[in-house]
Short mmCIF file of C-alpha atoms and ligand atoms in Angstrom, two decimals:
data_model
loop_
_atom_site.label_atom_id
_atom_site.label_comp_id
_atom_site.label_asym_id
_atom_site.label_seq_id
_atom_site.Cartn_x
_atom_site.Cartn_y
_atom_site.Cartn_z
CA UNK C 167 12.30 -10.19 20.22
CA UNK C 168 10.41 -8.68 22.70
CA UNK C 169 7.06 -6.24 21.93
CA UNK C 170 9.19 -3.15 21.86
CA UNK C 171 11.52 -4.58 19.24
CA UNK C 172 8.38 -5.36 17.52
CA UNK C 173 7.25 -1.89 17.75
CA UNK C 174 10.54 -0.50 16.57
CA UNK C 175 10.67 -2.46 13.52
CA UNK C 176 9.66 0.27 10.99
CA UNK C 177 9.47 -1.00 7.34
CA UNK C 178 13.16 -2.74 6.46
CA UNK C 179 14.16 -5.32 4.57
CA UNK C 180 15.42 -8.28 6.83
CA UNK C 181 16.79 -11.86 6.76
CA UNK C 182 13.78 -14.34 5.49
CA UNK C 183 14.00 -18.34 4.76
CA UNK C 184 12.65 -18.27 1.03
CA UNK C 185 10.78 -16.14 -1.64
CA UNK C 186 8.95 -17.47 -4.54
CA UNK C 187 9.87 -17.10 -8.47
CA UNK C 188 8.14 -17.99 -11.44
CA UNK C 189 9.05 -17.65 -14.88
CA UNK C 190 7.07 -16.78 -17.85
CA UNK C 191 8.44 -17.97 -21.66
CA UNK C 192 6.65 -18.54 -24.85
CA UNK C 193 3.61 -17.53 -23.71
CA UNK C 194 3.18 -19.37 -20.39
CA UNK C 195 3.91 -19.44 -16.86
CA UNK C 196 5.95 -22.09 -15.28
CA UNK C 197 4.72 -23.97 -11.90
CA UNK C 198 6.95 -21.31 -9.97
CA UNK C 199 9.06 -22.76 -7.04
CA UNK C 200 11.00 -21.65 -3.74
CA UNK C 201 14.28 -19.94 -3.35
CA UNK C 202 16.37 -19.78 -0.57
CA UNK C 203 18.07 -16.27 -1.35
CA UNK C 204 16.62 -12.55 -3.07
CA UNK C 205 18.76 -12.71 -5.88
CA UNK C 206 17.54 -12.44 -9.67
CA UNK C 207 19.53 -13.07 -12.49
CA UNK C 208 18.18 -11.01 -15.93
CA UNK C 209 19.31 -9.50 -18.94
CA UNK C 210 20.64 -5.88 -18.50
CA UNK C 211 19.12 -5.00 -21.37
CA UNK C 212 15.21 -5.68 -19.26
CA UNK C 213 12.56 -3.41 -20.34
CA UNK C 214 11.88 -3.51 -16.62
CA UNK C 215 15.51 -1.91 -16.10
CA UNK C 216 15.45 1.09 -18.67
CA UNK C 217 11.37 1.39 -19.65
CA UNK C 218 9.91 0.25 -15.84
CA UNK C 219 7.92 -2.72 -17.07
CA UNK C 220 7.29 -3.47 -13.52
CA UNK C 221 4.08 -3.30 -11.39
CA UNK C 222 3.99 -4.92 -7.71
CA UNK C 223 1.72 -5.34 -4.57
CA UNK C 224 1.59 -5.10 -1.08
CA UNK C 225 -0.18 -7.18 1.51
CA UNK C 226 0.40 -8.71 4.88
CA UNK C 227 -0.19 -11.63 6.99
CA UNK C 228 -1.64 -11.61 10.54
CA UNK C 229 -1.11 -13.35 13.08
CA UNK C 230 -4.58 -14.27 14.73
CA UNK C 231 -4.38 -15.14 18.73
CA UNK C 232 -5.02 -18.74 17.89
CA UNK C 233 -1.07 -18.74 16.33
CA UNK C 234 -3.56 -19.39 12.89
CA UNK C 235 -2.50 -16.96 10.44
CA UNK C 236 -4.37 -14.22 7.94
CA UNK C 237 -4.71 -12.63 4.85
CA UNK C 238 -6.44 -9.75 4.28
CA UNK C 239 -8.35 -9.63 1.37
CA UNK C 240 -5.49 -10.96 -1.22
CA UNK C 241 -7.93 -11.45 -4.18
CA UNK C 242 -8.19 -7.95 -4.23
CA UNK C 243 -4.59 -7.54 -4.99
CA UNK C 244 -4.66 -9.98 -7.47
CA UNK C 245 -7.29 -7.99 -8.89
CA UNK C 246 -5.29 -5.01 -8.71
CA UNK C 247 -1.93 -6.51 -10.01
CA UNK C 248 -4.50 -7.72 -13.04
CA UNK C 249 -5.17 -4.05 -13.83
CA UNK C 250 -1.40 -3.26 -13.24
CA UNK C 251 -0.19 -5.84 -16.31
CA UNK C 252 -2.84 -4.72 -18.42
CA UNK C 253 -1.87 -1.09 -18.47
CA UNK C 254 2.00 -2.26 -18.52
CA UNK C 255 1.14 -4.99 -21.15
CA UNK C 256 2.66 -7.69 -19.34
CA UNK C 257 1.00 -11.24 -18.87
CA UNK C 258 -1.89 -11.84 -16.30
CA UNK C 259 -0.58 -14.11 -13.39
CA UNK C 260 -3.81 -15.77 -12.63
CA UNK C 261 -5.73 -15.06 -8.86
CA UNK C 262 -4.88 -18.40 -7.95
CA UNK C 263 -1.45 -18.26 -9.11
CA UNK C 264 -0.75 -14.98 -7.04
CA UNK C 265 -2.47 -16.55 -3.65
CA UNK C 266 -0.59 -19.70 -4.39
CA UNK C 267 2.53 -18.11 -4.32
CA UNK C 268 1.96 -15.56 -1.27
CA UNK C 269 0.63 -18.94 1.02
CA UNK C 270 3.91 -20.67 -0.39
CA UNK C 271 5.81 -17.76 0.65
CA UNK C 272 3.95 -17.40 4.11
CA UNK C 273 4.24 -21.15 4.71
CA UNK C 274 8.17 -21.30 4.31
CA UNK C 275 8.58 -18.32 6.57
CA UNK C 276 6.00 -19.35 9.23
CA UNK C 277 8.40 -18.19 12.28
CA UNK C 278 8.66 -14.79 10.59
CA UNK C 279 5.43 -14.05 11.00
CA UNK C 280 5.27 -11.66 14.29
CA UNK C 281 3.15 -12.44 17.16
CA UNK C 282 -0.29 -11.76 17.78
CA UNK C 283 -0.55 -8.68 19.90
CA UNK C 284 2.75 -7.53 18.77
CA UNK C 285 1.57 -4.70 16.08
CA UNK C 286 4.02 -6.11 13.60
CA UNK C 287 3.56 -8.27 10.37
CA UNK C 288 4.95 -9.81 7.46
CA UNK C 289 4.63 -8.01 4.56
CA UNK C 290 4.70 -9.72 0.91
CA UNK C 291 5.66 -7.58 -1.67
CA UNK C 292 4.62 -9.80 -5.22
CA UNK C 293 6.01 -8.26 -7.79
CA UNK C 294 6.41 -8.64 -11.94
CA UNK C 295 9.48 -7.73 -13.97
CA UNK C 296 9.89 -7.76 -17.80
CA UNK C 297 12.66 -9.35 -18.83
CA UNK C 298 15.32 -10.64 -21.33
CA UNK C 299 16.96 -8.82 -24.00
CA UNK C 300 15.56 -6.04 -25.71
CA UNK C 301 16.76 -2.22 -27.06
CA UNK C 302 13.33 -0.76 -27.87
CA UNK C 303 10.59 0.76 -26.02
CA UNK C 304 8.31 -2.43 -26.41
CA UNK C 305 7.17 -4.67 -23.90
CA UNK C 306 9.21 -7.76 -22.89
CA UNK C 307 8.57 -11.13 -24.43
CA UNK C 308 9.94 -12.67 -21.04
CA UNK C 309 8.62 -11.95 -17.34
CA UNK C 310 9.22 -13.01 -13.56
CA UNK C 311 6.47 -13.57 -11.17
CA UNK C 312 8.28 -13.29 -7.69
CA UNK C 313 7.05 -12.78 -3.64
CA UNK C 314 9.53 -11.23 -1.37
CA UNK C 315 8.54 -10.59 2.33
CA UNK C 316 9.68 -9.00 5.27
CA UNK C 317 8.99 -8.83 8.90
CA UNK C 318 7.82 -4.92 9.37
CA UNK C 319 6.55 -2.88 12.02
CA UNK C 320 4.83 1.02 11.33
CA UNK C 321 5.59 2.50 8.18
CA UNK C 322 5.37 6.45 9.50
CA UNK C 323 6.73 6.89 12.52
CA UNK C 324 5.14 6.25 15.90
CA UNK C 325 2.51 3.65 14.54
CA UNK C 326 -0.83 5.73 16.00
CA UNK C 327 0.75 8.99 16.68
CA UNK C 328 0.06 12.16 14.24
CA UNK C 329 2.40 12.88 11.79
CA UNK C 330 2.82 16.23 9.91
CA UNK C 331 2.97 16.11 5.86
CA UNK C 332 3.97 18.57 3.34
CA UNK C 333 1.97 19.59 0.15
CA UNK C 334 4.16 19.28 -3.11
CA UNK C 335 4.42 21.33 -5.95
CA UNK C 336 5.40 17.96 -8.15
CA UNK C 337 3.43 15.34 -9.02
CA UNK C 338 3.59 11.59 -9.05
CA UNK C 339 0.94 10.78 -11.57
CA UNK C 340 -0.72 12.50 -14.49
CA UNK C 341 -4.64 13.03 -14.53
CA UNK C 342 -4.59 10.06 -17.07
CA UNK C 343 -1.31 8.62 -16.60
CA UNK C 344 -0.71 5.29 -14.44
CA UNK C 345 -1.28 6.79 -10.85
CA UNK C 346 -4.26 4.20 -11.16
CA UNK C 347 -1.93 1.58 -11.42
CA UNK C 348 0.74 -0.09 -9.03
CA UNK C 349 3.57 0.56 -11.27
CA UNK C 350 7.37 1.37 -10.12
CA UNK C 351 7.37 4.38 -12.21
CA UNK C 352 5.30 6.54 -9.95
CA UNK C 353 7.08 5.53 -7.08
CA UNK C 354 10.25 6.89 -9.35
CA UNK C 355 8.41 10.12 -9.57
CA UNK C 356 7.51 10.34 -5.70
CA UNK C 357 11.58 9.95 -4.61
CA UNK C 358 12.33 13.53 -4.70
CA UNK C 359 9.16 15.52 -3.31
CA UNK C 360 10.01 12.41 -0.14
CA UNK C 361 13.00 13.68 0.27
CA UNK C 362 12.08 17.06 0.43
CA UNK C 363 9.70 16.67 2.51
CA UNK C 364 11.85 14.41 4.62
CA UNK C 365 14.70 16.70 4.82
CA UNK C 366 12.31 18.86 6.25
CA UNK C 367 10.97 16.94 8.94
CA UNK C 368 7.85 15.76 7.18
CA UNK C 369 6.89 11.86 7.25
CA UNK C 370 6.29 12.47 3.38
CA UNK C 371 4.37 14.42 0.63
CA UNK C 372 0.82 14.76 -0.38
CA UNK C 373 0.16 14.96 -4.61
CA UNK C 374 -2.87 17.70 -5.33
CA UNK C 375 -4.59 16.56 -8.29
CA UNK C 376 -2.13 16.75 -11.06
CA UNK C 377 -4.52 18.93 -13.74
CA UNK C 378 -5.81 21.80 -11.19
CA UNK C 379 -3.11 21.55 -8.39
CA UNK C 380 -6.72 22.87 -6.21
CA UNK C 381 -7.49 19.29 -4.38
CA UNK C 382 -5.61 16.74 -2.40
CA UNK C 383 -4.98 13.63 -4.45
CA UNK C 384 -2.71 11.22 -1.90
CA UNK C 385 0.56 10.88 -0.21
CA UNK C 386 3.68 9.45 -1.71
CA UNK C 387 2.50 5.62 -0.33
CA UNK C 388 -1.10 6.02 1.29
CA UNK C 389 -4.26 7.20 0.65
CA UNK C 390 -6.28 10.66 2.20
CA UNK C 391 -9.30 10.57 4.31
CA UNK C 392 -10.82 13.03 6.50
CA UNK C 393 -13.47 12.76 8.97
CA UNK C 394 -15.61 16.05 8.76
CA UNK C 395 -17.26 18.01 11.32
CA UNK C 396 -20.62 16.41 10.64
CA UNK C 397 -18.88 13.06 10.95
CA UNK C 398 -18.62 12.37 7.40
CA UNK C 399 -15.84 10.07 6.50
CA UNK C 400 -14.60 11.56 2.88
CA UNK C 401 -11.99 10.33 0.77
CA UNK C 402 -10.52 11.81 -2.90
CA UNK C 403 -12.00 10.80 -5.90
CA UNK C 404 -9.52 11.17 -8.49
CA UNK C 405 -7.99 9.56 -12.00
CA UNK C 406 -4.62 9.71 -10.55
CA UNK C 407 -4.55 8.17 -7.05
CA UNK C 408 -4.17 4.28 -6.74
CA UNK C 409 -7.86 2.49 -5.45
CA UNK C 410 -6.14 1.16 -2.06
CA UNK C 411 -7.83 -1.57 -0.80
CA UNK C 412 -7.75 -0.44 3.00
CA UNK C 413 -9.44 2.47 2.23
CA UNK C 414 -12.34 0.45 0.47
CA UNK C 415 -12.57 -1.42 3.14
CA UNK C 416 -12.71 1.87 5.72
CA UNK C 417 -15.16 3.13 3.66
CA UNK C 418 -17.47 -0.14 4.23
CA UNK C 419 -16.85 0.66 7.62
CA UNK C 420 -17.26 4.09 7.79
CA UNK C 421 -20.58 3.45 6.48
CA UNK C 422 -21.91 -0.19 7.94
CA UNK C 423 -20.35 -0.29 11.53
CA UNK C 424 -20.04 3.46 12.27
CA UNK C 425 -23.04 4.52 10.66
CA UNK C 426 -21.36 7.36 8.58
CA UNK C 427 -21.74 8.50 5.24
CA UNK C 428 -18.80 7.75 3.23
CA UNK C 429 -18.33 9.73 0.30
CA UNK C 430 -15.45 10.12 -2.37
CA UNK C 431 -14.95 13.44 -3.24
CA UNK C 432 -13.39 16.42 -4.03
CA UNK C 433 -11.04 17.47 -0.96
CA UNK C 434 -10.00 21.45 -2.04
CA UNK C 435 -6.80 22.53 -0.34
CA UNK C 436 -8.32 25.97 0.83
CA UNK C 437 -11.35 23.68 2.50
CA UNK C 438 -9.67 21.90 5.41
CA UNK C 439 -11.62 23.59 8.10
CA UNK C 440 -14.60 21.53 7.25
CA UNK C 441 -11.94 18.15 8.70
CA UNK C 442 -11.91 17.55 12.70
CA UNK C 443 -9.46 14.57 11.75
CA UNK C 444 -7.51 13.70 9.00
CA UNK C 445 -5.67 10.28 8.09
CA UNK C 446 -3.53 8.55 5.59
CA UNK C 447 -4.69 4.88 5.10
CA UNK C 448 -2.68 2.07 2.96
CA UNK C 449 -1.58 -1.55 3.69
CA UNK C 450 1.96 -0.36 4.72
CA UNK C 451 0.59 2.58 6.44
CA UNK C 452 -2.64 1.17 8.27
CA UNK C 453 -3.90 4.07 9.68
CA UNK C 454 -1.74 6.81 10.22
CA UNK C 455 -3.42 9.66 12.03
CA UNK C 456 -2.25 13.18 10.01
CA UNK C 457 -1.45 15.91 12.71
CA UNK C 458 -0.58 18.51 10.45
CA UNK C 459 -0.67 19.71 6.62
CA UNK C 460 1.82 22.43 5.55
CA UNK C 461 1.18 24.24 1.96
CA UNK C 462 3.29 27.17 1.44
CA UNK C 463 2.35 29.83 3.96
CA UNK C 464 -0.66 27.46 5.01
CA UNK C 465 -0.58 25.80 8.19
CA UNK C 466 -3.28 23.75 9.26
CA UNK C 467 -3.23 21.60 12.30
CA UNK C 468 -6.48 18.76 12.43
CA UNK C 469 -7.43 16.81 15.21
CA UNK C 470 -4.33 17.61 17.62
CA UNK C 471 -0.37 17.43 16.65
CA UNK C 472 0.38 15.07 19.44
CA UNK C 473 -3.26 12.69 19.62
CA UNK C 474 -5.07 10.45 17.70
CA UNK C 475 -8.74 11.57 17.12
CA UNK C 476 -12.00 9.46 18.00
CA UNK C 477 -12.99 8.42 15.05
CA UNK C 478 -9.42 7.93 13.51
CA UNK C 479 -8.71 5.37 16.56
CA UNK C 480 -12.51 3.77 16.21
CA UNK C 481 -11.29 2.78 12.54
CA UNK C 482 -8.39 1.87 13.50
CA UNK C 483 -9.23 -0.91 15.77
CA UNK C 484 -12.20 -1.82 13.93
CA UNK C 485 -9.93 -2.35 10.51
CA UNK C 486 -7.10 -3.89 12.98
CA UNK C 487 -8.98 -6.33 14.61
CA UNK C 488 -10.99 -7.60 11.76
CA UNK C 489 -6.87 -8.68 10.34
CA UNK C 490 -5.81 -10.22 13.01
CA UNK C 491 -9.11 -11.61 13.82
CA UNK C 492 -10.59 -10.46 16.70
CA UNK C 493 -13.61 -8.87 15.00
CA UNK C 494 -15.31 -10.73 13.16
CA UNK C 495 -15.04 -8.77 9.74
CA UNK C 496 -17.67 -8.86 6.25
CA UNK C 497 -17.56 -12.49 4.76
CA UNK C 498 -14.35 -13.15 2.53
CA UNK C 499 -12.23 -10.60 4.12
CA UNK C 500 -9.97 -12.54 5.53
CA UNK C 501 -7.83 -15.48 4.20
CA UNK C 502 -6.89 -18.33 6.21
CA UNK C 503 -3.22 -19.64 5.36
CA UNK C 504 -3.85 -23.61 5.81
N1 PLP L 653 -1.59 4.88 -2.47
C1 PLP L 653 -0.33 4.54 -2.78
C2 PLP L 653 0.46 5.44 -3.64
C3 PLP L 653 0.21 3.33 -2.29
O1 PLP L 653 1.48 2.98 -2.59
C4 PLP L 653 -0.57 2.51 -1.46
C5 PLP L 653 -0.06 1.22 -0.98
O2 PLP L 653 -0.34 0.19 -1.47
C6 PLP L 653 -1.87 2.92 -1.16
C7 PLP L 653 -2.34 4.11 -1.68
C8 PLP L 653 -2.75 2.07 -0.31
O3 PLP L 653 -3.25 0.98 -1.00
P1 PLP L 653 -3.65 -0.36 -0.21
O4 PLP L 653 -4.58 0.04 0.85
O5 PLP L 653 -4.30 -1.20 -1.23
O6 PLP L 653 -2.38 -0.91 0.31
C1 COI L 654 1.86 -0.68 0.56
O1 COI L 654 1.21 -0.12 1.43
O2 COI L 654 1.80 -1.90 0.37
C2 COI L 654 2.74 0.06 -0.34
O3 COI L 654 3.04 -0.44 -1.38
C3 COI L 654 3.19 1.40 0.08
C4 COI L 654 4.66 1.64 -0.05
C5 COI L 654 5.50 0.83 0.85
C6 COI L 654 5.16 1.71 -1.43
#
């Protein structure tokens, strides 16, 4: 593949060599092991199938110029994916268990892994499922542990380049529902406002805070963040939007290498004068620079429809190069596959 397949890979499922499955039963979790194909056999009657007893995750490897390759930050995802069971009451898989199983997963698909320089990664998607047979709303006594992974490229179209997105009416999470979570249900719940914003030439929805309907929450797969005109980098603080781990680490950034303040806040819908740039930030999504927000009558452009703003780009390549590791990032960010 050459660097412009790369950069036309978007975010598709492809061929890989092998995924990882474990199995949990009476109360434990077996050693888990490699399979050669992305096929799961399960009771039709799963919770996961008819109640969504599923959570999942999302992370990448790097490759660094070296040919070494990179994690970013995984424990937090096994943190996260914690949180996810607990609110889903399905079993903890154990830090170890999840980094075990993405380096297994990265190992057996070394040659997947995109080049250095090329933009593109391969993306893990862990995942747990509730399982076996069951009519009731109650959790499953049965789960699977499994990593999947893919070779991807940008998730919104033209990696760096602005993108416009459409406010929605509907909302993904309630103000004390799972939004917190990483749970398949809110993606459920995000399917229809993406495909009317898609019809309509947006790259996806943003949520405003499901209570008030006044402030911007997130988009469908990404987080907000705007830079304001006094260079502050501010982000929504809400019940309902999931704590994404690239925007953590953007606001250590923000704050400790730019020298901004970076503050989670309220972000009302009628205030978006006070932005200069505007951004949506998540694993999948990196940094993708938001040209344009559409509410209703509203039209408001940020930064420029066609160009990435200053500070946008300065994150960009700051976060960027600490995963592939060219920068030198904060200790323990990244994860060395061995
Ligand atoms: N918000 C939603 C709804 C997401 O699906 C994601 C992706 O994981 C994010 C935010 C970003 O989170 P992270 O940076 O941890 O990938
Ligand atoms: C991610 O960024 O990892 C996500 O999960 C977003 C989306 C693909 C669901």
């Amino acid at each position: 593949m050459t660097t412009e397949d790369y950069k036309n890979l978007g975010f598709e499922c492809r061929e890989t060599h092998a995924n990882y499955i474990s199995y949990y039963k009476d109360g434990k979790w077996d050693e888990g092991t490699l399979k050669g194909d992305d096929c799961i056999k399960i009771s039709a009657f799963s919770p996961a199938l008819h109640y969504g007893q599923e959570a999942f995750e999302g992370l990448k490897a790097y490759r660094r110029k070296d040919g070494k390759i990179l994690l970013f930050r995984p424990e937090l995802n096994a943190a996260r994916m914690k949180a996810s069971c607990e609110r889903l009451l399905m079993p903890e898989v154990s830090t170890e268990k999840f980094l075990d199983a993405c380096v297994q997963v990265v190992k057996a698909n070394e040659d997947l892994v995109p080049p250095y320089g090329s933009g593109a990664t391969l993306y893990l998607r862990p995942f747990i499922i509730g399982v076996g047979r069951n009519l009731g709303v109650r959790p499953a006594k049965e789960y699977i542990f499994s990593v999947i992974c893919s070779p991807v490229g940008s998730y919104f179209k033209g990696g760096l380049a602005p993108n416009k997105f459409l406010i929605t009416d509907f909302d993904r999470a309630a103000t004390y529902g799972t939004g917190r979570v990483k749970v398949g249900g809110n993606y459920a719940a995000s399917l229809w406002p993406h495909h009317i914003a898609k019809q309509n030439g947006y790259a996806d929805a943003i949520y405003l805070d499901p209570s008030t309907h006044t402030k911007i929450d997130e988009v469908g797969a990404a987080n907000f963040f705007g830079i304001t005109r006094d260079n502050k980098f501010i982000t929504p603080k809400s019940s309902s939007i999931l704590p994404s781990i690239t925007r953590m680490s953007l606001m250590y950034l923000a704050e400790n290498v730019l020298g901004m303040e970076a503050i989670e806040g309220d972000v009302p819908i009628n205030d978006l004068d006070r932005f200069a740039e505007a951004g949506a930030c998540g694993t999948a999504a990196v940094i993708s620079p938001i040209g344009r927000i559409d509410y209703g009558e509203m039209s408001h452009v940020f930064y420029s429809e066609t160009e990435v703003g200053p500070v946008t780009r300065k994150l960009y390549d700051l976060l960027t190069g600490i995963q592939t590791g060219d920068i030198k990032g904060p200790d323990g960010w990244v994860y060395l596959v061995k």
